Amino acid sequence: MSEITIRRATAADSRRLTRLVQGSSAYRGPYAVMVDGYRVGGAYIEHHPVHVAVDADGRVLGFYALLLDEAELDLAFVADDAQGLGIGRLLMEHMAGEARAAGLTAVRVVAHPPAEEFYLRTGARRTGTVAASGRVFWDRPELSYDLTGPAALTGPASTDPTDPAASTDPTDPAGPDADAA
């Protein structure tokens, strides 16, 4: 795997991020309603800390969006063909560093149900359940990353697929919560 860089997204990334969200295999079948017509707009990207993981060729491998005022991870996706390479873990570690730098002590996540295990493996803990509402017809796990305790995300992530610490879960892409979809 080539070198991975995480950089701040710009409005020019809008189409690529939208394609990544709408094309995610994690949102097929009953979950498709969450991303149907969803767009990661340029104004959203400019207003919120959105960071992308790119390879040496500039290909977007994944991204996340952190809502600082709400202390919430709003979006997190990994491209289908980049799953299992530790990109999700790398993004969550970067998110935790950005959240700490902004003075946050915890970050809330309302997860796409299949992504719950990914968040638990990367240090989040289950805090509750968000009941189905609106276009979302299923309950969603509510989790939190504690950025102050010993379980907080730290250190560089492994992107070596043979490293047992690297993510290998095909549900690596977390999804938008109900407010985002």
Short mmCIF file of N, CA and C in Angstrom, two decimals:
data_model
loop_
_atom_site.label_atom_id
_atom_site.label_comp_id
_atom_site.label_asym_id
_atom_site.label_seq_id
_atom_site.Cartn_x
_atom_site.Cartn_y
_atom_site.Cartn_z
N MET A 1 0.84 -1.18 0.00
CA MET A 1 0.00 0.00 0.00
C MET A 1 0.89 1.23 0.00
N SER A 2 0.47 2.22 -0.78
CA SER A 2 1.25 3.45 -0.87
C SER A 2 1.05 4.32 0.36
N GLU A 3 1.81 5.37 0.43
CA GLU A 3 1.75 6.30 1.55
C GLU A 3 0.38 6.96 1.63
N ILE A 4 -0.13 7.09 2.84
CA ILE A 4 -1.43 7.71 3.09
C ILE A 4 -1.20 9.07 3.74
N THR A 5 -1.91 10.07 3.26
CA THR A 5 -1.87 11.41 3.83
C THR A 5 -3.28 11.79 4.22
N ILE A 6 -3.41 12.43 5.37
CA ILE A 6 -4.70 12.98 5.76
C ILE A 6 -4.58 14.49 5.66
N ARG A 7 -5.51 15.07 4.92
CA ARG A 7 -5.50 16.52 4.72
C ARG A 7 -6.90 17.07 4.91
N ARG A 8 -6.97 18.37 5.13
CA ARG A 8 -8.26 19.04 5.24
C ARG A 8 -8.94 19.02 3.87
N ALA A 9 -10.20 18.68 3.84
CA ALA A 9 -10.96 18.69 2.60
C ALA A 9 -11.27 20.12 2.20
N THR A 10 -11.48 20.32 0.92
CA THR A 10 -11.90 21.61 0.40
C THR A 10 -13.21 21.42 -0.37
N ALA A 11 -13.85 22.52 -0.71
CA ALA A 11 -15.10 22.45 -1.47
C ALA A 11 -14.90 21.68 -2.78
N ALA A 12 -13.70 21.71 -3.33
CA ALA A 12 -13.41 21.00 -4.57
C ALA A 12 -13.52 19.48 -4.40
N ASP A 13 -13.49 18.98 -3.17
CA ASP A 13 -13.61 17.55 -2.89
C ASP A 13 -15.06 17.09 -2.84
N SER A 14 -15.99 18.01 -2.91
CA SER A 14 -17.40 17.71 -2.72
C SER A 14 -17.89 16.54 -3.56
N ARG A 15 -17.64 16.56 -4.85
CA ARG A 15 -18.13 15.48 -5.72
C ARG A 15 -17.53 14.13 -5.36
N ARG A 16 -16.23 14.11 -5.09
CA ARG A 16 -15.59 12.83 -4.76
C ARG A 16 -16.12 12.27 -3.45
N LEU A 17 -16.34 13.13 -2.45
CA LEU A 17 -16.87 12.65 -1.17
C LEU A 17 -18.31 12.19 -1.32
N THR A 18 -19.08 12.92 -2.11
CA THR A 18 -20.47 12.52 -2.37
C THR A 18 -20.52 11.16 -3.05
N ARG A 19 -19.66 10.94 -4.05
CA ARG A 19 -19.61 9.64 -4.73
C ARG A 19 -19.24 8.52 -3.76
N LEU A 20 -18.30 8.81 -2.86
CA LEU A 20 -17.89 7.80 -1.89
C LEU A 20 -19.07 7.42 -1.00
N VAL A 21 -19.82 8.41 -0.52
CA VAL A 21 -20.98 8.15 0.34
C VAL A 21 -22.04 7.37 -0.43
N GLN A 22 -22.43 7.88 -1.58
CA GLN A 22 -23.52 7.25 -2.33
C GLN A 22 -23.16 5.88 -2.88
N GLY A 23 -21.88 5.62 -3.09
CA GLY A 23 -21.45 4.33 -3.62
C GLY A 23 -21.08 3.30 -2.57
N SER A 24 -21.17 3.65 -1.30
CA SER A 24 -20.75 2.75 -0.23
C SER A 24 -21.61 1.49 -0.19
N SER A 25 -20.98 0.33 -0.25
CA SER A 25 -21.72 -0.93 -0.18
C SER A 25 -22.36 -1.14 1.19
N ALA A 26 -21.91 -0.42 2.19
CA ALA A 26 -22.50 -0.54 3.52
C ALA A 26 -23.91 0.05 3.56
N TYR A 27 -24.27 0.80 2.53
CA TYR A 27 -25.58 1.44 2.49
C TYR A 27 -26.44 0.92 1.35
N ARG A 28 -26.34 -0.36 1.09
CA ARG A 28 -27.22 -1.01 0.12
C ARG A 28 -28.35 -1.66 0.88
N GLY A 29 -29.34 -2.09 0.17
CA GLY A 29 -30.47 -2.76 0.81
C GLY A 29 -31.26 -1.81 1.69
N PRO A 30 -31.64 -2.27 2.88
CA PRO A 30 -32.51 -1.44 3.72
C PRO A 30 -31.85 -0.13 4.18
N TYR A 31 -30.53 -0.06 4.15
CA TYR A 31 -29.84 1.15 4.61
C TYR A 31 -29.70 2.21 3.51
N ALA A 32 -30.08 1.89 2.29
CA ALA A 32 -29.90 2.81 1.15
C ALA A 32 -30.62 4.14 1.38
N VAL A 33 -31.70 4.13 2.11
CA VAL A 33 -32.46 5.36 2.34
C VAL A 33 -31.60 6.43 3.03
N MET A 34 -30.61 6.02 3.80
CA MET A 34 -29.79 6.99 4.52
C MET A 34 -28.91 7.82 3.60
N VAL A 35 -28.54 7.29 2.46
CA VAL A 35 -27.65 8.03 1.57
C VAL A 35 -28.31 8.39 0.24
N ASP A 36 -29.55 7.97 0.04
CA ASP A 36 -30.26 8.28 -1.19
C ASP A 36 -30.35 9.80 -1.36
N GLY A 37 -29.71 10.31 -2.38
CA GLY A 37 -29.72 11.74 -2.65
C GLY A 37 -28.81 12.56 -1.75
N TYR A 38 -28.07 11.90 -0.87
CA TYR A 38 -27.19 12.64 0.05
C TYR A 38 -26.05 13.29 -0.72
N ARG A 39 -25.72 14.51 -0.32
CA ARG A 39 -24.64 15.25 -0.96
C ARG A 39 -23.75 15.86 0.12
N VAL A 40 -22.46 15.69 -0.03
CA VAL A 40 -21.49 16.35 0.84
C VAL A 40 -21.15 17.66 0.13
N GLY A 41 -21.83 18.71 0.51
CA GLY A 41 -21.71 19.98 -0.19
C GLY A 41 -20.46 20.77 0.16
N GLY A 42 -20.09 21.64 -0.75
CA GLY A 42 -18.93 22.50 -0.54
C GLY A 42 -19.07 23.38 0.68
N ALA A 43 -20.26 23.92 0.92
CA ALA A 43 -20.47 24.78 2.09
C ALA A 43 -20.30 23.98 3.38
N TYR A 44 -20.78 22.74 3.39
CA TYR A 44 -20.62 21.87 4.56
C TYR A 44 -19.13 21.64 4.82
N ILE A 45 -18.39 21.33 3.77
CA ILE A 45 -16.96 21.06 3.89
C ILE A 45 -16.21 22.30 4.40
N GLU A 46 -16.58 23.46 3.91
CA GLU A 46 -15.90 24.69 4.33
C GLU A 46 -16.26 25.07 5.76
N HIS A 47 -17.45 24.69 6.21
CA HIS A 47 -17.92 25.09 7.55
C HIS A 47 -17.46 24.15 8.67
N HIS A 48 -17.28 22.87 8.35
CA HIS A 48 -16.93 21.87 9.36
C HIS A 48 -15.55 21.28 9.07
N PRO A 49 -14.86 20.82 10.12
CA PRO A 49 -13.60 20.12 9.89
C PRO A 49 -13.86 18.77 9.21
N VAL A 50 -13.61 18.74 7.92
CA VAL A 50 -13.73 17.51 7.14
C VAL A 50 -12.32 17.18 6.67
N HIS A 51 -11.89 15.97 6.93
CA HIS A 51 -10.54 15.54 6.55
C HIS A 51 -10.63 14.30 5.68
N VAL A 52 -9.76 14.22 4.67
CA VAL A 52 -9.73 13.09 3.76
C VAL A 52 -8.41 12.37 3.85
N ALA A 53 -8.47 11.05 3.70
CA ALA A 53 -7.27 10.22 3.58
C ALA A 53 -7.07 9.99 2.09
N VAL A 54 -5.89 10.34 1.60
CA VAL A 54 -5.58 10.18 0.18
C VAL A 54 -4.29 9.37 0.03
N ASP A 55 -4.20 8.66 -1.09
CA ASP A 55 -2.97 7.93 -1.36
C ASP A 55 -2.01 8.83 -2.14
N ALA A 56 -0.88 8.30 -2.51
CA ALA A 56 0.15 9.10 -3.19
C ALA A 56 -0.32 9.65 -4.53
N ASP A 57 -1.34 9.01 -5.12
CA ASP A 57 -1.88 9.48 -6.39
C ASP A 57 -3.03 10.48 -6.20
N GLY A 58 -3.34 10.80 -4.94
CA GLY A 58 -4.42 11.74 -4.66
C GLY A 58 -5.80 11.12 -4.62
N ARG A 59 -5.88 9.80 -4.71
CA ARG A 59 -7.16 9.11 -4.65
C ARG A 59 -7.72 9.15 -3.23
N VAL A 60 -8.98 9.55 -3.09
CA VAL A 60 -9.62 9.61 -1.78
C VAL A 60 -9.94 8.20 -1.33
N LEU A 61 -9.39 7.82 -0.17
CA LEU A 61 -9.60 6.49 0.40
C LEU A 61 -10.68 6.50 1.47
N GLY A 62 -10.90 7.66 2.08
CA GLY A 62 -11.89 7.79 3.13
C GLY A 62 -11.91 9.21 3.64
N PHE A 63 -12.88 9.50 4.50
CA PHE A 63 -12.96 10.83 5.08
C PHE A 63 -13.81 10.80 6.34
N TYR A 64 -13.71 11.87 7.12
CA TYR A 64 -14.59 12.05 8.27
C TYR A 64 -14.93 13.52 8.39
N ALA A 65 -16.04 13.79 9.07
CA ALA A 65 -16.46 15.15 9.37
C ALA A 65 -16.75 15.22 10.87
N LEU A 66 -16.16 16.19 11.52
CA LEU A 66 -16.32 16.39 12.96
C LEU A 66 -17.08 17.68 13.20
N LEU A 67 -18.16 17.61 13.95
CA LEU A 67 -18.92 18.81 14.32
C LEU A 67 -18.40 19.27 15.67
N LEU A 68 -17.64 20.34 15.67
CA LEU A 68 -17.00 20.79 16.92
C LEU A 68 -18.01 21.32 17.93
N ASP A 69 -18.99 22.10 17.49
CA ASP A 69 -19.96 22.66 18.44
C ASP A 69 -20.77 21.57 19.13
N GLU A 70 -21.04 20.49 18.43
CA GLU A 70 -21.82 19.39 18.99
C GLU A 70 -20.94 18.28 19.56
N ALA A 71 -19.63 18.37 19.37
CA ALA A 71 -18.69 17.32 19.77
C ALA A 71 -19.17 15.97 19.25
N GLU A 72 -19.41 15.93 17.93
CA GLU A 72 -19.97 14.73 17.32
C GLU A 72 -19.29 14.42 15.99
N LEU A 73 -19.04 13.13 15.79
CA LEU A 73 -18.57 12.65 14.50
C LEU A 73 -19.80 12.53 13.62
N ASP A 74 -19.87 13.35 12.58
CA ASP A 74 -21.07 13.39 11.74
C ASP A 74 -21.00 12.40 10.60
N LEU A 75 -19.86 12.31 9.95
CA LEU A 75 -19.68 11.41 8.82
C LEU A 75 -18.34 10.70 8.95
N ALA A 76 -18.29 9.45 8.54
CA ALA A 76 -17.03 8.72 8.43
C ALA A 76 -17.24 7.60 7.43
N PHE A 77 -16.45 7.62 6.38
CA PHE A 77 -16.57 6.62 5.32
C PHE A 77 -15.18 6.19 4.87
N VAL A 78 -15.08 4.93 4.49
CA VAL A 78 -13.87 4.40 3.85
C VAL A 78 -14.33 3.78 2.54
N ALA A 79 -13.62 4.07 1.46
CA ALA A 79 -13.95 3.51 0.15
C ALA A 79 -13.98 1.99 0.23
N ASP A 80 -14.92 1.39 -0.48
CA ASP A 80 -15.05 -0.07 -0.44
C ASP A 80 -13.74 -0.79 -0.73
N ASP A 81 -13.00 -0.31 -1.73
CA ASP A 81 -11.76 -1.01 -2.11
C ASP A 81 -10.58 -0.67 -1.21
N ALA A 82 -10.79 0.20 -0.21
CA ALA A 82 -9.72 0.54 0.73
C ALA A 82 -10.00 -0.02 2.12
N GLN A 83 -11.08 -0.78 2.27
CA GLN A 83 -11.41 -1.33 3.58
C GLN A 83 -10.46 -2.46 3.95
N GLY A 84 -10.25 -2.59 5.25
CA GLY A 84 -9.37 -3.64 5.75
C GLY A 84 -7.91 -3.25 5.74
N LEU A 85 -7.59 -2.01 5.39
CA LEU A 85 -6.20 -1.56 5.32
C LEU A 85 -5.82 -0.62 6.47
N GLY A 86 -6.72 -0.42 7.42
CA GLY A 86 -6.42 0.45 8.55
C GLY A 86 -6.75 1.91 8.30
N ILE A 87 -7.39 2.22 7.19
CA ILE A 87 -7.72 3.62 6.87
C ILE A 87 -8.72 4.16 7.89
N GLY A 88 -9.72 3.38 8.24
CA GLY A 88 -10.72 3.82 9.22
C GLY A 88 -10.08 4.15 10.56
N ARG A 89 -9.19 3.27 11.02
CA ARG A 89 -8.49 3.52 12.29
C ARG A 89 -7.63 4.77 12.19
N LEU A 90 -6.94 4.94 11.09
CA LEU A 90 -6.12 6.12 10.89
C LEU A 90 -6.98 7.39 10.94
N LEU A 91 -8.13 7.35 10.30
CA LEU A 91 -9.02 8.51 10.32
C LEU A 91 -9.54 8.79 11.74
N MET A 92 -9.88 7.74 12.49
CA MET A 92 -10.40 7.95 13.85
C MET A 92 -9.30 8.50 14.76
N GLU A 93 -8.08 8.05 14.58
CA GLU A 93 -6.98 8.60 15.38
C GLU A 93 -6.75 10.07 15.03
N HIS A 94 -6.84 10.39 13.76
CA HIS A 94 -6.70 11.79 13.35
C HIS A 94 -7.84 12.63 13.92
N MET A 95 -9.06 12.11 13.84
CA MET A 95 -10.22 12.80 14.38
C MET A 95 -10.04 13.08 15.87
N ALA A 96 -9.56 12.09 16.60
CA ALA A 96 -9.35 12.27 18.04
C ALA A 96 -8.32 13.37 18.30
N GLY A 97 -7.26 13.41 17.52
CA GLY A 97 -6.26 14.46 17.68
C GLY A 97 -6.83 15.84 17.39
N GLU A 98 -7.63 15.94 16.34
CA GLU A 98 -8.27 17.23 16.00
C GLU A 98 -9.25 17.64 17.10
N ALA A 99 -10.00 16.68 17.62
CA ALA A 99 -10.97 16.98 18.67
C ALA A 99 -10.25 17.45 19.95
N ARG A 100 -9.17 16.76 20.31
CA ARG A 100 -8.39 17.18 21.48
C ARG A 100 -7.83 18.59 21.28
N ALA A 101 -7.30 18.87 20.09
CA ALA A 101 -6.73 20.19 19.80
C ALA A 101 -7.79 21.29 19.89
N ALA A 102 -9.05 20.93 19.64
CA ALA A 102 -10.14 21.89 19.73
C ALA A 102 -10.69 21.98 21.16
N GLY A 103 -10.10 21.22 22.09
CA GLY A 103 -10.53 21.28 23.49
C GLY A 103 -11.64 20.32 23.86
N LEU A 104 -11.99 19.40 22.99
CA LEU A 104 -13.04 18.44 23.31
C LEU A 104 -12.47 17.33 24.19
N THR A 105 -13.29 16.82 25.08
CA THR A 105 -12.88 15.70 25.94
C THR A 105 -13.57 14.40 25.55
N ALA A 106 -14.58 14.50 24.68
CA ALA A 106 -15.30 13.32 24.20
C ALA A 106 -15.93 13.67 22.86
N VAL A 107 -16.16 12.64 22.06
CA VAL A 107 -16.84 12.81 20.78
C VAL A 107 -17.94 11.76 20.68
N ARG A 108 -19.15 12.23 20.43
CA ARG A 108 -20.32 11.37 20.28
C ARG A 108 -20.37 10.82 18.86
N VAL A 109 -20.86 9.58 18.75
CA VAL A 109 -21.07 8.94 17.45
C VAL A 109 -22.45 8.27 17.49
N VAL A 110 -23.28 8.59 16.51
CA VAL A 110 -24.51 7.83 16.29
C VAL A 110 -24.22 7.01 15.05
N ALA A 111 -24.05 5.72 15.23
CA ALA A 111 -23.47 4.86 14.20
C ALA A 111 -24.50 4.18 13.32
N HIS A 112 -24.08 3.92 12.12
CA HIS A 112 -24.75 2.99 11.22
C HIS A 112 -24.60 1.63 11.92
N PRO A 113 -25.70 0.89 12.15
CA PRO A 113 -25.59 -0.33 12.96
C PRO A 113 -24.45 -1.28 12.60
N PRO A 114 -24.20 -1.58 11.31
CA PRO A 114 -23.09 -2.50 11.01
C PRO A 114 -21.70 -1.94 11.37
N ALA A 115 -21.59 -0.63 11.59
CA ALA A 115 -20.29 -0.03 11.90
C ALA A 115 -19.99 0.00 13.39
N GLU A 116 -20.93 -0.40 14.22
CA GLU A 116 -20.72 -0.33 15.67
C GLU A 116 -19.45 -1.07 16.11
N GLU A 117 -19.21 -2.25 15.61
CA GLU A 117 -18.03 -3.01 16.01
C GLU A 117 -16.73 -2.29 15.67
N PHE A 118 -16.71 -1.62 14.52
CA PHE A 118 -15.54 -0.83 14.14
C PHE A 118 -15.27 0.23 15.20
N TYR A 119 -16.29 0.97 15.59
CA TYR A 119 -16.10 2.03 16.59
C TYR A 119 -15.65 1.44 17.93
N LEU A 120 -16.22 0.33 18.32
CA LEU A 120 -15.80 -0.31 19.57
C LEU A 120 -14.33 -0.73 19.50
N ARG A 121 -13.90 -1.29 18.37
CA ARG A 121 -12.50 -1.71 18.22
C ARG A 121 -11.55 -0.53 18.24
N THR A 122 -12.02 0.65 17.86
CA THR A 122 -11.13 1.81 17.81
C THR A 122 -11.24 2.66 19.07
N GLY A 123 -11.88 2.15 20.11
CA GLY A 123 -11.85 2.81 21.41
C GLY A 123 -13.12 3.48 21.87
N ALA A 124 -14.16 3.49 21.06
CA ALA A 124 -15.42 4.07 21.52
C ALA A 124 -16.09 3.10 22.49
N ARG A 125 -16.99 3.63 23.28
CA ARG A 125 -17.79 2.76 24.15
C ARG A 125 -19.26 3.05 23.90
N ARG A 126 -20.06 2.03 24.03
CA ARG A 126 -21.51 2.17 23.81
C ARG A 126 -22.11 2.97 24.95
N THR A 127 -22.90 3.99 24.64
CA THR A 127 -23.52 4.81 25.67
C THR A 127 -25.04 4.75 25.63
N GLY A 128 -25.60 4.19 24.57
CA GLY A 128 -27.05 4.12 24.48
C GLY A 128 -27.51 3.75 23.09
N THR A 129 -28.77 4.05 22.85
CA THR A 129 -29.40 3.76 21.56
C THR A 129 -30.23 4.96 21.16
N VAL A 130 -30.16 5.32 19.89
CA VAL A 130 -30.99 6.38 19.35
C VAL A 130 -32.14 5.70 18.61
N ALA A 131 -33.35 6.02 19.02
CA ALA A 131 -34.53 5.38 18.44
C ALA A 131 -34.73 5.78 16.99
N ALA A 132 -35.33 4.88 16.25
CA ALA A 132 -35.67 5.13 14.85
C ALA A 132 -36.53 6.39 14.75
N SER A 133 -36.25 7.18 13.70
CA SER A 133 -37.07 8.37 13.46
C SER A 133 -36.85 8.84 12.03
N GLY A 134 -37.83 9.57 11.52
CA GLY A 134 -37.70 10.13 10.17
C GLY A 134 -37.50 9.05 9.13
N ARG A 135 -36.50 9.24 8.27
CA ARG A 135 -36.19 8.29 7.19
C ARG A 135 -35.44 7.07 7.69
N VAL A 136 -35.04 7.07 8.95
CA VAL A 136 -34.27 5.96 9.51
C VAL A 136 -35.25 5.07 10.28
N PHE A 137 -35.44 3.85 9.81
CA PHE A 137 -36.45 2.96 10.36
C PHE A 137 -35.88 1.93 11.34
N TRP A 138 -34.69 2.15 11.85
CA TRP A 138 -34.06 1.22 12.77
C TRP A 138 -33.36 2.02 13.87
N ASP A 139 -33.24 1.40 15.02
CA ASP A 139 -32.50 2.01 16.12
C ASP A 139 -31.02 2.00 15.77
N ARG A 140 -30.30 3.01 16.27
CA ARG A 140 -28.87 3.12 15.99
C ARG A 140 -28.08 3.17 17.30
N PRO A 141 -26.92 2.52 17.31
CA PRO A 141 -26.09 2.58 18.52
C PRO A 141 -25.51 3.98 18.70
N GLU A 142 -25.53 4.44 19.93
CA GLU A 142 -24.89 5.70 20.30
C GLU A 142 -23.62 5.34 21.06
N LEU A 143 -22.51 5.93 20.64
CA LEU A 143 -21.21 5.63 21.24
C LEU A 143 -20.50 6.92 21.57
N SER A 144 -19.40 6.80 22.30
CA SER A 144 -18.60 7.97 22.63
C SER A 144 -17.13 7.58 22.71
N TYR A 145 -16.30 8.45 22.13
CA TYR A 145 -14.86 8.35 22.31
C TYR A 145 -14.49 9.25 23.48
N ASP A 146 -13.97 8.68 24.55
CA ASP A 146 -13.45 9.44 25.67
C ASP A 146 -12.03 9.82 25.31
N LEU A 147 -11.77 11.11 25.17
CA LEU A 147 -10.45 11.56 24.73
C LEU A 147 -9.52 11.88 25.89
N THR A 148 -9.95 11.56 27.11
CA THR A 148 -9.13 11.86 28.28
C THR A 148 -8.56 10.62 28.95
N GLY A 149 -9.20 9.49 28.75
CA GLY A 149 -8.82 8.28 29.48
C GLY A 149 -7.80 7.43 28.76
N PRO A 150 -7.39 6.33 29.39
CA PRO A 150 -6.38 5.46 28.83
C PRO A 150 -6.82 4.75 27.55
N ALA A 151 -8.14 4.65 27.30
CA ALA A 151 -8.62 3.97 26.09
C ALA A 151 -8.69 4.93 24.90
N ALA A 152 -8.33 6.19 25.14
CA ALA A 152 -8.40 7.17 24.06
C ALA A 152 -7.47 6.79 22.91
N LEU A 153 -7.88 7.11 21.73
CA LEU A 153 -7.07 6.82 20.54
C LEU A 153 -5.77 7.60 20.61
N THR A 154 -4.67 6.90 20.38
CA THR A 154 -3.36 7.55 20.37
C THR A 154 -2.44 6.83 19.41
N GLY A 155 -1.40 7.50 19.00
CA GLY A 155 -0.35 6.87 18.21
C GLY A 155 -0.73 6.66 16.77
N PRO A 156 0.26 6.38 15.95
CA PRO A 156 0.00 6.16 14.53
C PRO A 156 -0.71 4.84 14.31
N ALA A 157 -1.55 4.82 13.31
CA ALA A 157 -2.28 3.59 12.98
C ALA A 157 -1.42 2.74 12.06
N SER A 158 -1.64 1.47 12.13
CA SER A 158 -0.99 0.57 11.19
C SER A 158 -1.86 0.49 9.93
N THR A 159 -1.26 0.59 8.78
CA THR A 159 -2.00 0.38 7.54
C THR A 159 -1.54 -0.90 6.86
N ASP A 160 -0.76 -1.70 7.58
CA ASP A 160 -0.30 -2.98 7.07
C ASP A 160 -1.41 -4.00 7.26
N PRO A 161 -2.00 -4.54 6.18
CA PRO A 161 -3.11 -5.46 6.33
C PRO A 161 -2.75 -6.75 7.06
N THR A 162 -1.46 -7.05 7.22
CA THR A 162 -1.07 -8.25 7.97
C THR A 162 -0.94 -7.97 9.46
N ASP A 163 -1.05 -6.69 9.84
CA ASP A 163 -0.97 -6.30 11.26
C ASP A 163 -2.32 -6.54 11.90
N PRO A 164 -2.38 -7.35 12.98
CA PRO A 164 -3.66 -7.62 13.61
C PRO A 164 -4.33 -6.37 14.17
N ALA A 165 -3.58 -5.30 14.39
CA ALA A 165 -4.19 -4.07 14.89
C ALA A 165 -4.87 -3.29 13.78
N ALA A 166 -4.57 -3.61 12.54
CA ALA A 166 -5.20 -2.91 11.42
C ALA A 166 -6.64 -3.39 11.29
N SER A 167 -7.53 -2.49 10.89
CA SER A 167 -8.93 -2.83 10.72
C SER A 167 -9.09 -3.85 9.60
N THR A 168 -9.88 -4.87 9.84
CA THR A 168 -10.17 -5.84 8.79
C THR A 168 -11.67 -6.03 8.63
N ASP A 169 -12.47 -5.22 9.28
CA ASP A 169 -13.91 -5.35 9.23
C ASP A 169 -14.46 -4.74 7.94
N PRO A 170 -15.25 -5.49 7.17
CA PRO A 170 -15.80 -4.93 5.95
C PRO A 170 -16.81 -3.81 6.23
N THR A 171 -17.22 -3.62 7.47
CA THR A 171 -18.13 -2.52 7.79
C THR A 171 -17.34 -1.32 8.30
N ASP A 172 -16.07 -1.22 7.95
CA ASP A 172 -15.21 -0.13 8.35
C ASP A 172 -15.81 1.26 8.12
N PRO A 173 -16.58 1.47 7.04
CA PRO A 173 -17.11 2.81 6.88
C PRO A 173 -18.26 3.05 7.83
N ALA A 174 -18.12 3.99 8.69
CA ALA A 174 -19.24 4.39 9.53
C ALA A 174 -20.13 5.22 8.64
N GLY A 175 -21.29 5.47 9.07
CA GLY A 175 -22.17 6.22 8.20
C GLY A 175 -22.67 7.48 8.81
N PRO A 176 -23.41 8.22 8.02
CA PRO A 176 -23.97 9.45 8.54
C PRO A 176 -25.03 9.15 9.57
N ASP A 177 -25.15 10.00 10.55
CA ASP A 177 -26.24 9.82 11.50
C ASP A 177 -27.51 10.39 10.89
N ALA A 178 -28.61 10.32 11.59
CA ALA A 178 -29.90 10.74 11.03
C ALA A 178 -29.91 12.20 10.63
N ASP A 179 -29.18 13.03 11.34
CA ASP A 179 -29.15 14.45 11.02
C ASP A 179 -28.41 14.71 9.71
N ALA A 180 -27.51 13.83 9.35
CA ALA A 180 -26.71 14.04 8.15
C ALA A 180 -27.38 13.47 6.91
N ALA A 181 -28.19 12.46 7.08
CA ALA A 181 -28.77 11.80 5.90
C ALA A 181 -30.10 12.40 5.53
#
